PDB file of C-alpha atoms in Angstrom:
ATOM      1  CA  MET A   1     -16.170 -10.832  -7.394  1.00  0.00           C
ATOM      2  CA  THR A   2     -16.969 -14.127  -7.958  1.00  0.00           C
ATOM      3  CA  ASP A   3     -15.912 -15.995  -4.335  1.00  0.00           C
ATOM      4  CA  ALA A   4     -13.135 -18.077  -5.101  1.00  0.00           C
ATOM      5  CA  HIS A   5     -13.542 -21.026  -2.885  1.00  0.00           C
ATOM      6  CA  ASP A   6     -17.740 -21.711  -3.697  1.00  0.00           C
ATOM      7  CA  SER A   7     -17.178 -21.685  -7.550  1.00  0.00           C
ATOM      8  CA  GLN A   8     -15.192 -23.029  -9.861  1.00  0.00           C
ATOM      9  CA  PRO A   9     -11.916 -21.269 -10.200  1.00  0.00           C
ATOM     10  CA  LEU A  10     -11.270 -18.679 -12.891  1.00  0.00           C
ATOM     11  CA  PRO A  11      -9.145 -18.033 -15.826  1.00  0.00           C
ATOM     12  CA  GLN A  12      -6.114 -17.929 -14.189  1.00  0.00           C
ATOM     13  CA  PRO A  13      -2.674 -16.493 -16.144  1.00  0.00           C
ATOM     14  CA  ASP A  14       1.028 -17.997 -15.257  1.00  0.00           C
ATOM     15  CA  PHE A  15       2.881 -14.470 -13.480  1.00  0.00           C
ATOM     16  CA  GLY A  16       5.799 -16.632 -13.224  1.00  0.00           C
ATOM     17  CA  ALA A  17       7.901 -17.871  -9.927  1.00  0.00           C
ATOM     18  CA  PRO A  18       8.730 -15.898  -6.501  1.00  0.00           C
ATOM     19  CA  ASN A  19      12.061 -13.438  -7.079  1.00  0.00           C
ATOM     20  CA  VAL A  20      13.150 -15.387  -4.096  1.00  0.00           C
ATOM     21  CA  GLU A  21      14.183 -18.595  -2.671  1.00  0.00           C
ATOM     22  CA  ARG A  22      11.630 -20.971  -1.929  1.00  0.00           C
ATOM     23  CA  ALA A  23      13.655 -21.859   1.055  1.00  0.00           C
ATOM     24  CA  ASP A  24      13.001 -18.531   2.451  1.00  0.00           C
ATOM     25  CA  TRP A  25       9.317 -19.549   3.004  1.00  0.00           C
ATOM     26  CA  ALA A  26       9.045 -23.012   2.127  1.00  0.00           C
ATOM     27  CA  SER A  27       7.646 -24.029   5.872  1.00  0.00           C
ATOM     28  CA  MET A  28       4.347 -21.863   5.229  1.00  0.00           C
ATOM     29  CA  PRO A  29       1.906 -23.263   2.748  1.00  0.00           C
ATOM     30  CA  ASP A  30       1.649 -20.913  -0.077  1.00  0.00           C
ATOM     31  CA  LEU A  31      -1.632 -19.104  -1.582  1.00  0.00           C
ATOM     32  CA  PRO A  32      -2.908 -19.116  -4.731  1.00  0.00           C
ATOM     33  CA  LEU A  33      -3.033 -16.201  -7.447  1.00  0.00           C
ATOM     34  CA  PRO A  34      -6.235 -14.023  -7.518  1.00  0.00           C
ATOM     35  CA  PRO A  35      -8.393 -14.403  -9.648  1.00  0.00           C
ATOM     36  CA  LEU A  36      -9.043 -12.105 -12.764  1.00  0.00           C
ATOM     37  CA  LEU A  37     -10.484  -8.940 -12.090  1.00  0.00           C
ATOM     38  CA  ASP A  38     -13.479  -8.524 -12.943  1.00  0.00           C
ATOM     39  CA  PRO A  39     -15.450  -4.447 -13.474  1.00  0.00           C
ATOM     40  CA  ALA A  40     -18.677  -5.662 -14.123  1.00  0.00           C
ATOM     41  CA  SER A  41     -18.639  -7.150 -10.708  1.00  0.00           C
ATOM     42  CA  GLN A  42     -19.228  -4.522  -7.653  1.00  0.00           C
ATOM     43  CA  THR A  43     -15.925  -5.304  -6.626  1.00  0.00           C
ATOM     44  CA  ALA A  44     -13.585  -2.267  -5.184  1.00  0.00           C
ATOM     45  CA  LEU A  45      -9.514  -2.062  -5.807  1.00  0.00           C
ATOM     46  CA  PHE A  46      -7.542  -0.536  -3.123  1.00  0.00           C
ATOM     47  CA  LEU A  47      -3.468  -0.836  -4.542  1.00  0.00           C
ATOM     48  CA  ASP A  48      -0.962   0.221  -1.957  1.00  0.00           C
ATOM     49  CA  PHE A  49       2.475   1.994  -4.134  1.00  0.00           C
ATOM     50  CA  ASP A  50       6.476   1.545  -3.363  1.00  0.00           C
ATOM     51  CA  GLY A  51       6.371  -2.520  -3.266  1.00  0.00           C
ATOM     52  CA  THR A  52       3.166  -3.034  -5.325  1.00  0.00           C
ATOM     53  CA  LEU A  53       2.817  -0.608  -8.070  1.00  0.00           C
ATOM     54  CA  VAL A  54       6.798   0.533  -8.670  1.00  0.00           C
ATOM     55  CA  GLU A  55       9.884  -1.263  -7.348  1.00  0.00           C
ATOM     56  CA  ILE A  56      11.495  -0.465  -4.106  1.00  0.00           C
ATOM     57  CA  ALA A  57      14.522   2.058  -4.620  1.00  0.00           C
ATOM     58  CA  GLU A  58      17.621   3.016  -1.875  1.00  0.00           C
ATOM     59  CA  ARG A  59      15.527   6.551  -1.483  1.00  0.00           C
ATOM     60  CA  PRO A  60      12.689   6.980  -1.162  1.00  0.00           C
ATOM     61  CA  GLY A  61      12.650   9.523  -4.189  1.00  0.00           C
ATOM     62  CA  ALA A  62      14.757   7.698  -6.504  1.00  0.00           C
ATOM     63  CA  VAL A  63      11.782   4.514  -7.966  1.00  0.00           C
ATOM     64  CA  VAL A  64      10.877   4.769 -10.936  1.00  0.00           C
ATOM     65  CA  VAL A  65       7.201   4.955 -12.612  1.00  0.00           C
ATOM     66  CA  PRO A  66       6.560   3.193 -15.538  1.00  0.00           C
ATOM     67  CA  PRO A  67       5.497   5.441 -17.787  1.00  0.00           C
ATOM     68  CA  ASP A  68       2.272   3.650 -19.035  1.00  0.00           C
ATOM     69  CA  LEU A  69       1.188   2.902 -15.236  1.00  0.00           C
ATOM     70  CA  PRO A  70      -0.700   6.825 -14.727  1.00  0.00           C
ATOM     71  CA  GLY A  71      -2.818   5.896 -18.210  1.00  0.00           C
ATOM     72  CA  LEU A  72      -3.786   2.395 -16.580  1.00  0.00           C
ATOM     73  CA  LEU A  73      -4.803   3.798 -13.159  1.00  0.00           C
ATOM     74  CA  VAL A  74      -7.173   6.262 -14.804  1.00  0.00           C
ATOM     75  CA  ARG A  75      -8.227   3.685 -16.693  1.00  0.00           C
ATOM     76  CA  LEU A  76      -8.962   0.588 -13.265  1.00  0.00           C
ATOM     77  CA  ALA A  77     -10.688   3.778 -12.078  1.00  0.00           C
ATOM     78  CA  SER A  78     -12.603   4.241 -14.811  1.00  0.00           C
ATOM     79  CA  ALA A  79     -13.639   0.948 -15.151  1.00  0.00           C
ATOM     80  CA  LEU A  80     -14.695   0.416 -11.825  1.00  0.00           C
ATOM     81  CA  ASP A  81     -17.134   3.145 -11.766  1.00  0.00           C
ATOM     82  CA  GLY A  82     -14.663   5.335  -9.247  1.00  0.00           C
ATOM     83  CA  ARG A  83     -14.275   1.994  -6.446  1.00  0.00           C
ATOM     84  CA  PHE A  84     -10.626   2.031  -6.878  1.00  0.00           C
ATOM     85  CA  ALA A  85      -8.037   4.107  -3.992  1.00  0.00           C
ATOM     86  CA  ILE A  86      -4.777   4.603  -3.702  1.00  0.00           C
ATOM     87  CA  VAL A  87      -3.802   3.536  -0.313  1.00  0.00           C
ATOM     88  CA  SER A  88       0.003   4.585   0.497  1.00  0.00           C
ATOM     89  CA  GLY A  89       2.074   5.744   3.505  1.00  0.00           C
ATOM     90  CA  ARG A  90       3.556   8.444   1.391  1.00  0.00           C
ATOM     91  CA  SER A  91       2.679  11.649   1.523  1.00  0.00           C
ATOM     92  CA  LEU A  92      -0.495  13.148  -1.159  1.00  0.00           C
ATOM     93  CA  ALA A  93       1.805  15.245  -2.495  1.00  0.00           C
ATOM     94  CA  ALA A  94       4.835  12.943  -2.901  1.00  0.00           C
ATOM     95  CA  LEU A  95       2.391  10.580  -5.043  1.00  0.00           C
ATOM     96  CA  ASP A  96       0.837  13.432  -6.994  1.00  0.00           C
ATOM     97  CA  SER A  97       5.261  14.246  -7.357  1.00  0.00           C
ATOM     98  CA  LEU A  98       5.511  10.359  -9.338  1.00  0.00           C
ATOM     99  CA  LEU A  99       2.146   9.986 -10.657  1.00  0.00           C
ATOM    100  CA  GLY A 100       0.964  13.897 -11.642  1.00  0.00           C
ATOM    101  CA  PRO A 101      -3.009  14.905 -11.689  1.00  0.00           C
ATOM    102  CA  ILE A 102      -4.505  11.432 -12.342  1.00  0.00           C
ATOM    103  CA  GLY A 103      -7.136  12.662 -10.056  1.00  0.00           C
ATOM    104  CA  VAL A 104      -8.143   8.646  -8.458  1.00  0.00           C
ATOM    105  CA  ALA A 105      -9.044   8.515  -4.713  1.00  0.00           C
ATOM    106  CA  MET A 106      -6.211   8.182  -2.584  1.00  0.00           C
ATOM    107  CA  ALA A 107      -4.941   8.447   0.923  1.00  0.00           C
ATOM    108  CA  GLY A 108      -1.315   9.359   2.497  1.00  0.00           C
ATOM    109  CA  SER A 109       0.881   8.847   5.337  1.00  0.00           C
ATOM    110  CA  HIS A 110      -1.052   5.150   6.076  1.00  0.00           C
ATOM    111  CA  GLY A 111      -4.291   6.665   6.855  1.00  0.00           C
ATOM    112  CA  GLY A 112      -3.524  10.043   8.162  1.00  0.00           C
ATOM    113  CA  GLU A 113      -4.546  12.506   4.945  1.00  0.00           C
ATOM    114  CA  PHE A 114      -7.664  11.346   2.755  1.00  0.00           C
ATOM    115  CA  ARG A 115      -8.514  12.778  -0.919  1.00  0.00           C
ATOM    116  CA  PRO A 116     -11.857  11.116  -2.868  1.00  0.00           C
ATOM    117  CA  ALA A 117     -11.433  10.658  -6.799  1.00  0.00           C
ATOM    118  CA  GLY A 118     -12.066  14.912  -8.491  1.00  0.00           C
ATOM    119  CA  SER A 119     -10.789  16.528  -5.997  1.00  0.00           C
ATOM    120  CA  SER A 120      -7.652  19.317  -4.700  1.00  0.00           C
ATOM    121  CA  GLU A 121      -8.995  18.913  -0.822  1.00  0.00           C
ATOM    122  CA  ILE A 122      -6.748  16.603   1.317  1.00  0.00           C
ATOM    123  CA  LEU A 123      -9.194  15.892   4.251  1.00  0.00           C
ATOM    124  CA  ALA A 124      -7.219  15.568   7.811  1.00  0.00           C
ATOM    125  CA  GLU A 125      -7.351  12.753   9.384  1.00  0.00           C
ATOM    126  CA  ALA A 126      -4.879  12.497  11.866  1.00  0.00           C
ATOM    127  CA  ASP A 127      -3.497  15.364  14.086  1.00  0.00           C
ATOM    128  CA  PRO A 128       0.095  16.564  13.064  1.00  0.00           C
ATOM    129  CA  LEU A 129       3.325  15.297  14.446  1.00  0.00           C
ATOM    130  CA  PRO A 130       4.931  17.250  17.351  1.00  0.00           C
ATOM    131  CA  ALA A 131       7.218  19.248  16.325  1.00  0.00           C
ATOM    132  CA  GLU A 132       9.631  17.804  18.771  1.00  0.00           C
ATOM    133  CA  ALA A 133       9.116  14.288  18.038  1.00  0.00           C
ATOM    134  CA  VAL A 134      10.624  15.029  14.281  1.00  0.00           C
ATOM    135  CA  SER A 135      13.548  16.935  15.584  1.00  0.00           C
ATOM    136  CA  ALA A 136      14.488  13.900  18.396  1.00  0.00           C
ATOM    137  CA  PHE A 137      14.305  11.757  14.844  1.00  0.00           C
ATOM    138  CA  VAL A 138      16.508  14.151  13.292  1.00  0.00           C
ATOM    139  CA  ASP A 139      18.803  14.425  15.637  1.00  0.00           C
ATOM    140  CA  PHE A 140      19.262  10.962  15.590  1.00  0.00           C
ATOM    141  CA  ALA A 141      19.651  10.272  12.081  1.00  0.00           C
ATOM    142  CA  LYS A 142      22.879  12.802  12.573  1.00  0.00           C
ATOM    143  CA  GLY A 143      24.512   9.888  14.032  1.00  0.00           C
ATOM    144  CA  TYR A 144      24.317   7.514  11.383  1.00  0.00           C
ATOM    145  CA  PRO A 145      25.114   8.837   8.045  1.00  0.00           C
ATOM    146  CA  GLY A 146      23.166   6.687   5.539  1.00  0.00           C
ATOM    147  CA  LEU A 147      19.757   6.988   7.215  1.00  0.00           C
ATOM    148  CA  ILE A 148      16.878   8.412   5.127  1.00  0.00           C
ATOM    149  CA  VAL A 149      14.821  11.180   7.602  1.00  0.00           C
ATOM    150  CA  GLU A 150      11.192  11.635   5.479  1.00  0.00           C
ATOM    151  CA  PRO A 151       9.246  13.961   7.545  1.00  0.00           C
ATOM    152  CA  LYS A 152       5.722  13.723   5.996  1.00  0.00           C
ATOM    153  CA  PRO A 153       1.980  15.997   7.480  1.00  0.00           C
ATOM    154  CA  PHE A 154       1.100  13.040  10.023  1.00  0.00           C
ATOM    155  CA  SER A 155       4.274  11.421  10.144  1.00  0.00           C
ATOM    156  CA  VAL A 156       8.174  11.442   9.779  1.00  0.00           C
ATOM    157  CA  ALA A 157      10.347   7.791   8.804  1.00  0.00           C
ATOM    158  CA  VAL A 158      13.417   6.790   8.506  1.00  0.00           C
ATOM    159  CA  HIS A 159      14.593   4.736   6.114  1.00  0.00           C
ATOM    160  CA  TYR A 160      17.942   2.440   7.419  1.00  0.00           C
ATOM    161  CA  ARG A 161      17.754   0.912   3.774  1.00  0.00           C
ATOM    162  CA  GLN A 162      21.270   1.811   3.315  1.00  0.00           C
ATOM    163  CA  VAL A 163      22.988   1.692   7.078  1.00  0.00           C
ATOM    164  CA  PRO A 164      21.154  -1.465   7.864  1.00  0.00           C
ATOM    165  CA  GLN A 165      23.747  -1.610  11.029  1.00  0.00           C
ATOM    166  CA  ALA A 166      22.099   1.351  12.911  1.00  0.00           C
ATOM    167  CA  ARG A 167      18.025  -1.214  12.782  1.00  0.00           C
ATOM    168  CA  ASP A 168      18.731  -1.804  16.720  1.00  0.00           C
ATOM    169  CA  ALA A 169      19.529   1.452  18.067  1.00  0.00           C
ATOM    170  CA  LEU A 170      16.779   3.092  15.587  1.00  0.00           C
ATOM    171  CA  LEU A 171      13.912   0.603  17.077  1.00  0.00           C
ATOM    172  CA  GLU A 172      15.062   1.633  20.382  1.00  0.00           C
ATOM    173  CA  ALA A 173      15.048   5.531  19.398  1.00  0.00           C
ATOM    174  CA  SER A 174      12.064   4.740  18.027  1.00  0.00           C
ATOM    175  CA  ALA A 175      10.101   3.192  21.180  1.00  0.00           C
ATOM    176  CA  LYS A 176      11.574   5.985  23.334  1.00  0.00           C
ATOM    177  CA  VAL A 177      10.041   8.708  21.470  1.00  0.00           C
ATOM    178  CA  ALA A 178       6.786   7.201  21.038  1.00  0.00           C
ATOM    179  CA  ALA A 179       6.881   6.850  24.660  1.00  0.00           C
ATOM    180  CA  GLN A 180       7.442  10.682  25.420  1.00  0.00           C
ATOM    181  CA  PHE A 181       5.191  11.889  22.637  1.00  0.00           C
ATOM    182  CA  GLY A 182       2.276   8.849  23.207  1.00  0.00           C
ATOM    183  CA  LEU A 183       3.219   8.211  19.677  1.00  0.00           C
ATOM    184  CA  GLY A 184       2.676   5.251  16.963  1.00  0.00           C
ATOM    185  CA  ILE A 185       4.926   2.564  14.958  1.00  0.00           C
ATOM    186  CA  LYS A 186       5.007   1.578  12.415  1.00  0.00           C
ATOM    187  CA  HIS A 187       7.507  -0.337  11.016  1.00  0.00           C
ATOM    188  CA  GLY A 188       7.977  -1.251   7.358  1.00  0.00           C
ATOM    189  CA  LYS A 189      10.396  -3.039   5.070  1.00  0.00           C
ATOM    190  CA  GLN A 190      14.063  -1.370   6.742  1.00  0.00           C
ATOM    191  CA  VAL A 191      11.848   1.680   8.118  1.00  0.00           C
ATOM    192  CA  ALA A 192      11.133   3.111  11.007  1.00  0.00           C
ATOM    193  CA  GLU A 193       8.045   5.325  11.103  1.00  0.00           C
ATOM    194  CA  LEU A 194       6.206   7.621  13.881  1.00  0.00           C
ATOM    195  CA  SER A 195       2.683   8.780  13.719  1.00  0.00           C
ATOM    196  CA  MET A 196       0.044  10.052  15.487  1.00  0.00           C
ATOM    197  CA  PRO A 197      -2.693   6.618  16.820  1.00  0.00           C
ATOM    198  CA  GLY A 198      -5.672   5.933  15.232  1.00  0.00           C
ATOM    199  CA  SER A 199      -4.410   5.877  11.144  1.00  0.00           C
ATOM    200  CA  ASP A 200      -3.230   3.267   9.845  1.00  0.00           C
ATOM    201  CA  LYS A 201      -3.771   1.738   6.033  1.00  0.00           C
ATOM    202  CA  GLY A 202      -7.182  -0.270   7.390  1.00  0.00           C
ATOM    203  CA  THR A 203      -8.754   3.233   8.981  1.00  0.00           C
ATOM    204  CA  ALA A 204      -8.077   4.200   5.035  1.00  0.00           C
ATOM    205  CA  VAL A 205     -10.419   1.182   4.230  1.00  0.00           C
ATOM    206  CA  SER A 206     -13.065   1.906   6.163  1.00  0.00           C
ATOM    207  CA  ARG A 207     -12.978   5.663   5.556  1.00  0.00           C
ATOM    208  CA  PHE A 208     -13.462   5.152   1.817  1.00  0.00           C
ATOM    209  CA  MET A 209     -15.690   2.026   2.449  1.00  0.00           C
ATOM    210  CA  ALA A 210     -18.295   3.884   3.618  1.00  0.00           C
ATOM    211  CA  MET A 211     -18.225   6.632   0.847  1.00  0.00           C
ATOM    212  CA  PRO A 212     -20.058   6.222  -2.767  1.00  0.00           C
ATOM    213  CA  PRO A 213     -19.049   4.781  -4.685  1.00  0.00           C
ATOM    214  CA  PHE A 214     -17.612   2.230  -2.654  1.00  0.00           C
ATOM    215  CA  ALA A 215     -20.251   1.432   0.167  1.00  0.00           C
ATOM    216  CA  SER A 216     -21.705  -1.913  -0.673  1.00  0.00           C
ATOM    217  CA  SER A 217     -19.124  -3.273  -2.823  1.00  0.00           C
ATOM    218  CA  THR A 218     -16.588  -5.889  -2.107  1.00  0.00           C
ATOM    219  CA  PRO A 219     -12.721  -4.716  -1.644  1.00  0.00           C
ATOM    220  CA  ILE A 220      -9.387  -6.531  -2.863  1.00  0.00           C
ATOM    221  CA  PHE A 221      -6.677  -4.461  -1.181  1.00  0.00           C
ATOM    222  CA  LEU A 222      -3.130  -5.306  -2.731  1.00  0.00           C
ATOM    223  CA  GLY A 223      -0.028  -4.471  -0.599  1.00  0.00           C
ATOM    224  CA  ASP A 224       3.237  -5.982  -0.009  1.00  0.00           C
ATOM    225  CA  ASP A 225       4.350  -4.720   3.746  1.00  0.00           C
ATOM    226  CA  VAL A 226       3.680  -5.267   7.349  1.00  0.00           C
ATOM    227  CA  THR A 227       1.313  -1.710   7.343  1.00  0.00           C
ATOM    228  CA  ASP A 228      -0.486  -3.458   5.092  1.00  0.00           C
ATOM    229  CA  GLU A 229      -2.174  -5.611   6.941  1.00  0.00           C
ATOM    230  CA  ASP A 230      -4.298  -3.453   8.900  1.00  0.00           C
ATOM    231  CA  ALA A 231      -6.040  -3.456   5.840  1.00  0.00           C
ATOM    232  CA  PHE A 232      -6.282  -6.859   4.763  1.00  0.00           C
ATOM    233  CA  ASN A 233      -7.298  -7.028   8.764  1.00  0.00           C
ATOM    234  CA  VAL A 234     -10.291  -4.679   7.649  1.00  0.00           C
ATOM    235  CA  LEU A 235     -11.202  -6.460   4.897  1.00  0.00           C
ATOM    236  CA  GLY A 236     -12.893  -9.081   5.508  1.00  0.00           C
ATOM    237  CA  ARG A 237     -15.632  -6.787   7.297  1.00  0.00           C
ATOM    238  CA  PHE A 238     -16.943  -5.495   3.587  1.00  0.00           C
ATOM    239  CA  GLY A 239     -16.954  -9.519   2.230  1.00  0.00           C
ATOM    240  CA  GLY A 240     -13.605  -8.669   0.875  1.00  0.00           C
ATOM    241  CA  SER A 241      -9.767 -10.224   0.489  1.00  0.00           C
ATOM    242  CA  GLY A 242      -6.260  -9.263   0.372  1.00  0.00           C
ATOM    243  CA  VAL A 243      -3.108  -9.865  -2.395  1.00  0.00           C
ATOM    244  CA  LEU A 244       0.332 -10.247  -0.617  1.00  0.00           C
ATOM    245  CA  ILE A 245       3.129  -8.830  -3.178  1.00  0.00           C
ATOM    246  CA  GLY A 246       6.503 -10.947  -2.576  1.00  0.00           C
ATOM    247  CA  PRO A 247       7.685 -13.751  -0.798  1.00  0.00           C
ATOM    248  CA  MET A 248       5.350 -15.788   1.183  1.00  0.00           C
ATOM    249  CA  ARG A 249       5.020 -14.528   4.695  1.00  0.00           C
ATOM    250  CA  ASP A 250       2.716 -14.739   7.523  1.00  0.00           C
ATOM    251  CA  THR A 251      -0.631 -12.742   6.700  1.00  0.00           C
ATOM    252  CA  ALA A 252      -4.062 -12.255   6.272  1.00  0.00           C
ATOM    253  CA  ALA A 253      -4.305 -12.175   2.744  1.00  0.00           C
ATOM    254  CA  ARG A 254      -6.132 -14.540   1.169  1.00  0.00           C
ATOM    255  CA  TRP A 255      -4.193 -14.230  -2.680  1.00  0.00           C
ATOM    256  CA  ARG A 256      -0.235 -13.546  -3.636  1.00  0.00           C
ATOM    257  CA  LEU A 257       1.074 -12.258  -6.616  1.00  0.00           C
ATOM    258  CA  PRO A 258       5.067 -12.477  -6.659  1.00  0.00           C
ATOM    259  CA  ASP A 259       6.467  -9.005  -7.669  1.00  0.00           C
ATOM    260  CA  VAL A 260       5.693  -5.851  -9.178  1.00  0.00           C
ATOM    261  CA  THR A 261       5.269  -7.178 -12.403  1.00  0.00           C
ATOM    262  CA  ALA A 262       2.876  -9.678 -11.650  1.00  0.00           C
ATOM    263  CA  VAL A 263       0.832  -6.800 -10.147  1.00  0.00           C
ATOM    264  CA  HIS A 264       1.353  -5.006 -13.793  1.00  0.00           C
ATOM    265  CA  GLU A 265      -0.065  -8.153 -15.427  1.00  0.00           C
ATOM    266  CA  TRP A 266      -2.460  -8.650 -13.309  1.00  0.00           C
ATOM    267  CA  LEU A 267      -3.773  -5.320 -13.384  1.00  0.00           C
ATOM    268  CA  ALA A 268      -3.447  -4.794 -17.574  1.00  0.00           C
ATOM    269  CA  ALA A 269      -5.186  -8.186 -17.615  1.00  0.00           C
ATOM    270  CA  THR A 270      -8.356  -6.370 -16.585  1.00  0.00           C
ATOM    271  CA  LYS A 271     -11.050  -6.669 -19.178  1.00  0.00           C
ATOM    272  CA  PHE A 272     -12.196  -3.145 -20.194  1.00  0.00           C
ATOM    273  CA  ASP A 273     -14.896  -2.021 -22.032  1.00  0.00           C
ATOM    274  CA  ASN A 274     -13.580  -2.902 -25.144  1.00  0.00           C
ATOM    275  CA  GLY A 275     -13.906  -6.374 -23.754  1.00  0.00           C
ATOM    276  CA  GLU A 276     -10.186  -6.312 -24.654  1.00  0.00           C
ATOM    277  CA  ALA A 277      -7.360  -6.593 -22.158  1.00  0.00           C
ATOM    278  CA  GLN A 278      -4.436  -3.354 -21.553  1.00  0.00           C
ATOM    279  CA  ALA A 279      -1.854  -4.125 -24.214  1.00  0.00           C
TER     280      ALA A 279
END
């Protein structure tokens, strides 16, 4: 992708206004819109899932996948000659159940599991979480009806979106369990997650970038949550840039799109092989 700092700005459509009050982040300098994706360049595209491709729901299983999204993702992967991957905190099994067998490269569980494009083999990038740690989270959640425990192959998450008053107690319990078992803690949007150390979205991107067809390309990563900062922070090693999705906050991203709708519009504005943007 052409560096926007070194050339004339590329055409940028109007993706609308943020869906939050500007006063929430008025003290921070805003980021520009990303230039349109150019498949003819050596760009690699990495996409978060929740909060980026789909709206965040009250429960992980309640997300709604737009019917045209899987097909668009397949077209993007093809247009980029395979330099395309979804990098999510969800397990690969959960992504498959939501998107179907689309065959694109994916990393799940915050980089704990990995699958190249066109493969059915899931490669483990982390050790499984101790069962005792999962049990400790389950036992804690029993004291707060409405907490949702989401076990994954290499981590366990507790969502407190429906029980915000449990946040402080959950964070305290997370710290104790993490210290007891030598685990890492990831804090996201109304979720706390315990995982084995050494895997995150940054390591997932780095792993992809060491493989064909990603090697020697310029990565772009779209993500909305603080866990996506791990990916944003490694992009500079490869000459790449991050795109923050949602309201402005402290971030290592270079560009910003205001919401999930804007992400879909940006992706659909890609010029495909026939020279036309996605309808």
